[in-house]
mmCIF file of C-alpha atoms and ligand atoms in Angstrom:
data_model
loop_
_atom_site.group_PDB
_atom_site.id
_atom_site.type_symbol
_atom_site.label_atom_id
_atom_site.label_comp_id
_atom_site.label_asym_id
_atom_site.label_seq_id
_atom_site.Cartn_x
_atom_site.Cartn_y
_atom_site.Cartn_z
ATOM 1 C CA UNK T 1 237.521 -16.816 146.837
ATOM 2 C CA UNK T 2 240.733 -14.846 145.821
ATOM 3 C CA UNK T 3 242.934 -13.346 148.634
ATOM 4 C CA UNK T 4 245.229 -10.953 147.922
ATOM 5 C CA UNK T 5 247.722 -9.139 149.095
ATOM 6 C CA UNK T 6 249.778 -6.355 148.670
ATOM 7 C CA UNK T 7 252.287 -5.876 149.396
ATOM 8 C CA UNK T 8 256.636 -3.953 149.273
ATOM 9 C CA UNK T 9 258.495 -3.672 151.988
ATOM 10 C CA UNK T 10 258.838 -0.180 151.569
ATOM 11 C CA UNK T 11 256.794 2.850 151.603
ATOM 12 C CA UNK T 12 255.068 4.794 149.563
ATOM 13 C CA UNK T 13 254.492 3.361 146.560
ATOM 14 C CA UNK T 14 250.649 2.665 146.046
ATOM 15 C CA UNK T 15 249.767 -0.519 147.968
ATOM 16 C CA UNK T 16 246.748 1.396 149.628
ATOM 17 C CA UNK T 17 246.079 3.334 147.083
ATOM 18 C CA UNK T 18 246.215 0.086 145.040
ATOM 19 C CA UNK T 19 244.722 -1.893 147.674
ATOM 20 C CA UNK T 20 241.320 0.577 147.866
ATOM 21 C CA UNK T 21 240.332 1.270 144.960
ATOM 22 C CA UNK T 22 241.482 -2.123 144.101
ATOM 23 C CA UNK T 23 238.622 -3.454 146.325
ATOM 24 C CA UNK T 24 235.996 -0.712 145.348
ATOM 25 C CA UNK T 25 236.162 -1.608 141.902
ATOM 26 C CA UNK T 26 235.842 -4.760 142.208
ATOM 27 C CA UNK T 27 232.687 -3.952 144.622
ATOM 28 C CA UNK T 28 231.672 -2.110 142.286
ATOM 29 C CA UNK T 29 231.013 -4.273 139.629
ATOM 30 C CA UNK T 30 229.101 -6.475 141.928
ATOM 31 C CA UNK T 31 231.823 -8.696 143.658
ATOM 32 C CA UNK T 32 231.687 -9.107 147.457
ATOM 33 C CA UNK T 33 234.802 -7.672 148.273
ATOM 34 C CA UNK T 34 236.522 -7.490 152.758
ATOM 35 C CA UNK T 35 239.433 -5.192 152.588
ATOM 36 C CA UNK T 36 241.619 -6.137 155.570
ATOM 37 C CA UNK T 37 243.692 -3.307 156.860
ATOM 38 C CA UNK T 38 247.277 -4.419 158.134
ATOM 39 C CA UNK T 39 249.220 -0.909 158.483
ATOM 40 C CA UNK T 40 249.321 0.124 161.824
ATOM 41 C CA UNK T 41 249.067 3.445 160.289
ATOM 42 C CA UNK T 42 245.414 2.437 159.607
ATOM 43 C CA UNK T 43 245.221 4.268 155.660
ATOM 44 C CA UNK T 44 243.240 1.911 153.805
ATOM 45 C CA UNK T 45 240.770 2.581 157.229
ATOM 46 C CA UNK T 46 240.682 5.895 156.697
ATOM 47 C CA UNK T 47 240.773 5.722 153.005
ATOM 48 C CA UNK T 48 237.572 4.270 152.949
ATOM 49 C CA UNK T 49 235.998 6.783 155.400
ATOM 50 C CA UNK T 50 236.163 4.320 158.802
ATOM 51 C CA UNK T 51 236.770 6.858 162.350
ATOM 52 C CA UNK T 52 238.266 4.905 164.185
ATOM 53 C CA UNK T 53 237.392 7.261 166.970
ATOM 54 C CA UNK T 54 235.603 5.627 170.134
ATOM 55 C CA UNK T 55 237.282 1.908 170.728
ATOM 56 C CA UNK T 56 236.192 0.499 167.307
ATOM 57 C CA UNK T 57 237.415 -3.484 167.240
ATOM 58 C CA UNK T 58 240.420 -3.518 164.588
ATOM 59 C CA UNK T 59 242.217 -6.528 163.209
ATOM 60 C CA UNK T 60 244.284 -6.495 166.456
ATOM 61 C CA UNK T 61 242.037 -7.847 168.985
ATOM 62 C CA UNK T 62 241.346 -10.904 166.017
ATOM 63 C CA UNK T 63 244.810 -11.363 165.745
ATOM 64 C CA UNK T 64 245.574 -11.149 169.583
ATOM 65 C CA UNK T 65 242.943 -13.621 169.877
ATOM 66 C CA UNK T 66 239.805 -11.378 171.863
ATOM 67 C CA UNK T 67 237.116 -11.626 168.872
ATOM 68 C CA UNK T 68 236.870 -13.157 166.311
ATOM 69 C CA UNK T 69 236.582 -11.704 162.157
ATOM 70 C CA UNK T 70 232.706 -11.679 162.116
ATOM 71 C CA UNK T 71 232.879 -9.339 165.026
ATOM 72 C CA UNK T 72 234.521 -6.601 163.741
ATOM 73 C CA UNK T 73 234.357 -6.513 160.488
ATOM 74 C CA UNK T 74 232.394 -4.227 158.898
ATOM 75 C CA UNK T 75 230.181 -2.899 155.554
ATOM 76 C CA UNK T 76 231.499 0.101 154.007
ATOM 77 C CA UNK T 77 229.929 -0.353 151.076
ATOM 78 C CA UNK T 78 228.019 -1.590 148.228
ATOM 79 C CA UNK T 79 229.644 -5.461 148.384
ATOM 80 C CA UNK T 80 232.081 -4.454 150.692
ATOM 81 C CA UNK T 81 233.728 -4.600 153.760
ATOM 82 C CA UNK T 82 236.428 -3.844 156.081
ATOM 83 C CA UNK T 83 238.685 -5.109 158.837
ATOM 84 C CA UNK T 84 239.924 -1.972 159.907
ATOM 85 C CA UNK T 85 243.149 -1.602 161.540
ATOM 86 C CA UNK T 86 244.334 1.038 164.277
ATOM 87 C CA UNK T 87 247.516 1.416 165.863
ATOM 88 C CA UNK T 88 246.748 -1.307 168.351
ATOM 89 C CA UNK T 89 248.233 -3.303 165.419
ATOM 90 C CA UNK T 90 251.480 -2.087 166.299
ATOM 91 C CA UNK T 91 251.977 -4.211 169.197
ATOM 92 C CA UNK T 92 251.210 -7.620 167.288
ATOM 93 C CA UNK T 93 254.491 -7.490 166.087
ATOM 94 C CA UNK T 94 255.896 -8.273 169.585
ATOM 95 C CA UNK T 95 252.449 -9.731 171.066
ATOM 96 C CA UNK T 96 253.326 -13.016 168.511
ATOM 97 C CA UNK T 97 256.682 -12.999 168.872
ATOM 98 C CA UNK T 98 257.071 -16.155 170.527
ATOM 99 C CA UNK T 99 253.509 -17.366 169.970
ATOM 100 C CA UNK T 100 253.120 -20.907 169.028
ATOM 101 C CA UNK T 101 251.170 -20.762 164.890
ATOM 102 C CA UNK T 102 252.542 -17.491 164.662
ATOM 103 C CA UNK T 103 252.331 -16.713 161.172
ATOM 104 C CA UNK T 104 249.176 -18.900 161.199
ATOM 105 C CA UNK T 105 246.836 -16.768 163.341
ATOM 106 C CA UNK T 106 244.882 -14.330 160.359
ATOM 107 C CA UNK T 107 244.261 -17.230 157.961
ATOM 108 C CA UNK T 108 243.213 -19.742 161.152
ATOM 109 C CA UNK T 109 240.732 -16.252 161.850
ATOM 110 C CA UNK T 110 239.064 -16.193 158.708
ATOM 111 C CA UNK T 111 238.890 -19.380 158.193
ATOM 112 C CA UNK T 112 236.820 -19.811 161.588
ATOM 113 C CA UNK T 113 234.721 -17.278 160.286
ATOM 114 C CA UNK T 114 234.133 -19.033 157.043
ATOM 115 C CA UNK T 115 234.742 -16.579 155.172
ATOM 116 C CA UNK T 116 235.209 -18.150 151.730
ATOM 117 C CA UNK T 117 231.446 -18.401 152.116
ATOM 118 C CA UNK T 118 231.376 -14.375 152.468
ATOM 119 C CA UNK T 119 233.596 -13.349 149.618
ATOM 120 C CA UNK T 120 234.512 -13.352 146.244
ATOM 121 C CA UNK T 121 237.251 -11.369 147.153
ATOM 122 C CA UNK T 122 239.704 -10.478 149.852
ATOM 123 C CA UNK T 123 241.589 -7.874 150.203
ATOM 124 C CA UNK T 124 245.171 -7.666 152.384
ATOM 125 C CA UNK T 125 246.425 -3.863 152.731
ATOM 126 C CA UNK T 126 249.975 -4.868 154.102
ATOM 127 C CA UNK T 127 252.667 -2.435 156.491
ATOM 128 C CA UNK T 128 255.614 -1.645 155.142
ATOM 129 C CA UNK T 129 257.709 -4.038 156.782
ATOM 130 C CA UNK T 130 258.440 -8.484 156.068
ATOM 131 C CA UNK T 131 257.521 -8.603 159.828
ATOM 132 C CA UNK T 132 254.798 -11.031 161.366
ATOM 133 C CA UNK T 133 251.291 -9.218 159.737
ATOM 134 C CA UNK T 134 253.320 -9.389 156.413
ATOM 135 C CA UNK T 135 254.286 -13.058 157.235
ATOM 136 C CA UNK T 136 250.006 -13.437 158.085
ATOM 137 C CA UNK T 137 248.824 -11.757 154.746
ATOM 138 C CA UNK T 138 251.011 -14.148 152.687
ATOM 139 C CA UNK T 139 250.147 -17.327 154.679
ATOM 140 C CA UNK T 140 246.669 -16.259 154.513
ATOM 141 C CA UNK T 141 247.032 -15.110 150.939
ATOM 142 C CA UNK T 142 246.769 -17.310 147.200
ATOM 143 C CA UNK T 143 248.020 -14.264 145.125
ATOM 144 C CA UNK T 144 250.552 -11.521 145.925
ATOM 145 C CA UNK T 145 250.421 -7.954 144.167
ATOM 146 C CA UNK T 146 253.549 -5.994 144.092
ATOM 147 C CA UNK T 147 253.193 -2.088 143.314
ATOM 148 C CA UNK T 148 256.673 -0.983 142.234
ATOM 149 C CA UNK T 149 257.595 2.739 141.186
ATOM 150 C CA UNK T 150 259.498 3.073 138.438
ATOM 151 C CA UNK T 151 262.516 4.334 139.241
ATOM 152 C CA UNK T 152 266.115 2.701 139.396
ATOM 153 C CA UNK T 153 266.715 1.099 142.416
ATOM 154 C CA UNK T 154 263.343 -0.477 142.276
ATOM 155 C CA UNK T 155 264.252 -3.963 140.874
ATOM 156 C CA UNK T 156 266.590 -4.255 143.757
ATOM 157 C CA UNK T 157 263.524 -4.759 145.817
ATOM 158 C CA UNK T 158 261.924 -6.730 143.689
ATOM 159 C CA UNK T 159 264.281 -9.763 144.213
ATOM 160 C CA UNK T 160 263.926 -9.249 148.279
ATOM 161 C CA UNK T 161 260.296 -9.395 148.060
ATOM 162 C CA UNK T 162 260.557 -12.264 145.341
ATOM 163 C CA UNK T 163 262.620 -14.429 147.699
ATOM 164 C CA UNK T 164 260.868 -13.626 150.875
ATOM 165 C CA UNK T 165 257.315 -14.980 148.901
ATOM 166 C CA UNK T 166 259.944 -17.507 147.574
ATOM 167 C CA UNK T 167 260.455 -19.022 151.395
ATOM 168 C CA UNK T 168 256.484 -18.209 153.173
ATOM 169 C CA UNK T 169 256.231 -20.440 149.984
ATOM 170 C CA UNK T 170 258.590 -23.172 150.131
ATOM 171 C CA UNK T 171 257.323 -23.795 153.967
ATOM 172 C CA UNK T 172 254.103 -21.885 155.274
ATOM 173 C CA UNK T 173 251.692 -21.618 152.446
ATOM 174 C CA UNK T 174 252.067 -23.597 148.956
ATOM 175 C CA UNK T 175 249.400 -22.339 146.833
ATOM 176 C CA UNK T 176 250.437 -18.817 146.888
ATOM 177 C CA UNK T 177 251.643 -17.158 144.032
ATOM 178 C CA UNK T 178 253.017 -13.990 142.587
ATOM 179 C CA UNK T 179 250.387 -13.283 140.346
ATOM 180 C CA UNK T 180 251.633 -9.567 139.046
ATOM 181 C CA UNK T 181 253.489 -6.140 139.040
ATOM 182 C CA UNK T 182 251.278 -3.427 139.516
ATOM 183 C CA UNK T 183 253.089 -0.862 138.210
ATOM 184 C CA UNK T 184 252.103 3.462 140.388
ATOM 185 C CA UNK T 185 253.352 6.870 140.218
ATOM 186 C CA UNK T 186 253.734 6.064 136.701
ATOM 187 C CA UNK T 187 255.360 9.535 134.552
ATOM 188 C CA UNK T 188 253.965 8.570 131.368
ATOM 189 C CA UNK T 189 256.351 9.318 128.902
ATOM 190 C CA UNK T 190 259.298 8.862 130.469
ATOM 191 C CA UNK T 191 262.703 7.354 129.541
ATOM 192 C CA UNK T 192 263.300 6.255 133.553
ATOM 193 C CA UNK T 193 260.226 4.686 133.516
ATOM 194 C CA UNK T 194 260.080 2.871 128.995
ATOM 195 C CA UNK T 195 263.901 1.999 130.961
ATOM 196 C CA UNK T 196 262.438 0.439 134.358
ATOM 197 C CA UNK T 197 259.528 -1.314 133.139
ATOM 198 C CA UNK T 198 261.299 -2.780 129.501
ATOM 199 C CA UNK T 199 264.241 -4.357 132.584
ATOM 200 C CA UNK T 200 260.986 -5.482 134.663
ATOM 201 C CA UNK T 201 259.998 -7.396 132.184
ATOM 202 C CA UNK T 202 263.545 -8.837 130.831
ATOM 203 C CA UNK T 203 263.986 -10.081 134.249
ATOM 204 C CA UNK T 204 260.974 -11.631 134.495
ATOM 205 C CA UNK T 205 261.067 -13.606 130.666
ATOM 206 C CA UNK T 206 264.726 -14.326 132.180
ATOM 207 C CA UNK T 207 263.429 -16.400 135.372
ATOM 208 C CA UNK T 208 263.681 -19.823 136.415
ATOM 209 C CA UNK T 209 260.077 -21.739 135.550
ATOM 210 C CA UNK T 210 260.159 -22.802 139.288
ATOM 211 C CA UNK T 211 260.809 -19.992 141.094
ATOM 212 C CA UNK T 212 257.572 -18.900 142.871
ATOM 213 C CA UNK T 213 257.370 -15.808 140.567
ATOM 214 C CA UNK T 214 257.766 -17.638 137.825
ATOM 215 C CA UNK T 215 253.941 -16.791 136.547
ATOM 216 C CA UNK T 216 253.849 -13.646 137.883
ATOM 217 C CA UNK T 217 253.853 -10.129 135.333
ATOM 218 C CA UNK T 218 253.125 -6.751 134.527
ATOM 219 C CA UNK T 219 249.989 -5.894 134.718
ATOM 220 C CA UNK T 220 249.026 -3.735 131.260
ATOM 221 C CA UNK T 221 247.392 -1.510 133.577
ATOM 222 C CA UNK T 222 249.679 0.887 134.668
ATOM 223 C CA UNK T 223 248.265 3.491 137.571
ATOM 224 C CA UNK T 224 249.247 7.100 136.680
ATOM 225 C CA UNK T 225 250.589 9.600 138.495
ATOM 226 C CA UNK T 226 247.134 12.002 138.913
ATOM 227 C CA UNK T 227 246.188 14.109 141.772
ATOM 228 C CA UNK T 228 242.750 12.727 142.586
ATOM 229 C CA UNK T 229 244.618 9.433 143.755
ATOM 230 C CA UNK T 230 246.138 11.731 147.030
ATOM 231 C CA UNK T 231 243.178 13.574 147.262
ATOM 232 C CA UNK T 232 240.472 10.897 147.472
ATOM 233 C CA UNK T 233 241.892 9.330 151.052
ATOM 234 C CA UNK T 234 241.986 12.294 152.952
ATOM 235 C CA UNK T 235 238.089 12.427 151.609
ATOM 236 C CA UNK T 236 237.304 9.122 152.527
ATOM 237 C CA UNK T 237 236.260 7.313 149.224
ATOM 238 C CA UNK T 238 237.893 5.668 146.844
ATOM 239 C CA UNK T 239 238.621 7.102 143.487
ATOM 240 C CA UNK T 240 235.360 5.785 142.015
ATOM 241 C CA UNK T 241 233.222 7.934 144.534
ATOM 242 C CA UNK T 242 235.173 10.830 144.454
ATOM 243 C CA UNK T 243 236.646 11.666 140.696
ATOM 244 C CA UNK T 244 234.548 9.064 138.458
ATOM 245 C CA UNK T 245 236.077 10.232 135.543
ATOM 246 C CA UNK T 246 239.468 10.633 136.217
ATOM 247 C CA UNK T 247 242.629 8.786 134.635
ATOM 248 C CA UNK T 248 242.654 7.306 137.866
ATOM 249 C CA UNK T 249 239.328 6.134 138.104
ATOM 250 C CA UNK T 250 240.138 5.012 134.495
ATOM 251 C CA UNK T 251 243.787 3.266 135.639
ATOM 252 C CA UNK T 252 242.379 0.753 138.115
ATOM 253 C CA UNK T 253 238.359 0.715 136.177
ATOM 254 C CA UNK T 254 241.873 -1.372 133.714
ATOM 255 C CA UNK T 255 243.530 -2.875 136.979
ATOM 256 C CA UNK T 256 240.391 -4.876 138.260
ATOM 257 C CA UNK T 257 239.018 -5.418 135.104
ATOM 258 C CA UNK T 258 242.757 -7.503 134.612
ATOM 259 C CA UNK T 259 242.211 -8.859 137.947
ATOM 260 C CA UNK T 260 238.355 -10.158 136.863
ATOM 261 C CA UNK T 261 239.939 -11.885 133.712
ATOM 262 C CA UNK T 262 241.977 -14.528 135.809
ATOM 263 C CA UNK T 263 238.978 -15.044 137.939
ATOM 264 C CA UNK T 264 237.933 -19.250 137.983
ATOM 265 C CA UNK T 265 233.973 -19.169 137.376
ATOM 266 C CA UNK T 266 233.491 -21.703 140.709
ATOM 267 C CA UNK T 267 235.556 -19.552 142.456
ATOM 268 C CA UNK T 268 233.026 -16.840 143.256
ATOM 269 C CA UNK T 269 230.396 -16.946 146.439
ATOM 270 C CA UNK T 270 227.343 -17.981 145.890
HETATM 271 N N1 LIG Q 1 249.122 7.522 141.060
HETATM 272 C C1 LIG Q 1 249.102 8.132 141.877
HETATM 273 N N2 LIG Q 1 249.066 9.931 141.777
HETATM 274 C C2 LIG Q 1 249.687 9.882 142.554
HETATM 275 N N3 LIG Q 1 249.752 10.345 144.238
HETATM 276 C C3 LIG Q 1 249.500 8.705 144.276
HETATM 277 C C4 LIG Q 1 249.107 7.579 143.756
HETATM 278 N N4 LIG Q 1 249.610 6.463 144.154
HETATM 279 C C5 LIG Q 1 249.190 6.827 145.034
HETATM 280 N N5 LIG Q 1 249.182 8.138 145.403
HETATM 281 C C6 LIG Q 1 249.671 9.041 146.589
HETATM 282 O O1 LIG Q 1 250.571 8.305 147.343
HETATM 283 C C7 LIG Q 1 251.915 8.002 148.441
HETATM 284 C C8 LIG Q 1 251.513 6.947 148.995
HETATM 285 O O2 LIG Q 1 250.663 5.708 148.716
HETATM 286 P P1 LIG Q 1 250.125 4.805 149.077
HETATM 287 O O3 LIG Q 1 248.978 3.913 148.690
HETATM 288 O O4 LIG Q 1 249.777 6.025 150.897
HETATM 289 O O5 LIG Q 1 251.542 3.983 149.157
HETATM 290 P P2 LIG Q 1 251.845 2.817 151.196
HETATM 291 O O6 LIG Q 1 250.848 2.506 150.925
HETATM 292 O O7 LIG Q 1 252.544 1.816 149.634
HETATM 293 O O8 LIG Q 1 252.616 3.130 151.732
HETATM 294 C C9 LIG Q 1 250.026 9.136 148.870
HETATM 295 O O9 LIG Q 1 249.902 9.742 149.754
HETATM 296 C C10 LIG Q 1 248.973 7.899 148.629
HETATM 297 O O10 LIG Q 1 248.058 9.214 147.882
HETATM 298 MG MG1 LIG Q 2 250.358 1.721 153.081
#
């Protein structure tokens, strides 16, 4: 099983769009995928069409210890499951603040649920902060994907993210690797997008080979700005259901292909 945390402390960079369409795209390729929504705003849950009214059980119950993961996950499509979120999750930051082992609650819950036998992939949609929810994703994950919108300040934020990941790697989860940067909301043909992408590649090439992000690369599949991607959430559909012929569907198909190329044959669940 591969566990991917889609993370960036900035909002509006494409985390949720990438989490949902990556999860949906991998599921269409026959992988068993669980998308876990860790953002109290619940955009990923809404994006896959889950109705959050009427007391849906969510990841909040899992993190507060009142339900098991298997009790709250729901099937939302062929090969696709969701660990939903809702606004209750906002309380988790406070509730876990003094709890012993607070960084490992999610990881333990997934282990107890034998998630690695149920799924080929888990994808965590992280909130736009570096608080306890994101840390829980990072201790449960083996890979970090960073969606990045190529603009002038993007690289500044990136070093902060790399530092956080490095800290988590050292202290909490030796298996964690930043595996890729996904360029989102990409404006094809603009000077700025090309320049930032070049800077990013140079930065990664010049990095210390011992750095936890040393193996990171920029995915070749850039996600272009495409209105269909922005429309799909309000229909509760992935881009593949909402607009299968769109540039957005094409770009996320490319990303899924790249991700699957890194599969180790043994890593698939039976
Ligand atoms: N490639 C894209 N083209 C057009 N709109 C996009 C694209 N990626 C994301 N969006 C839109 O931009 C907004 C922010 O994206 P989102 O994935 O929710 O970011 P985050 O989860 O990082 O806050 C959303 O309204 C989303 O629909
Ligand atoms: Mg989001």
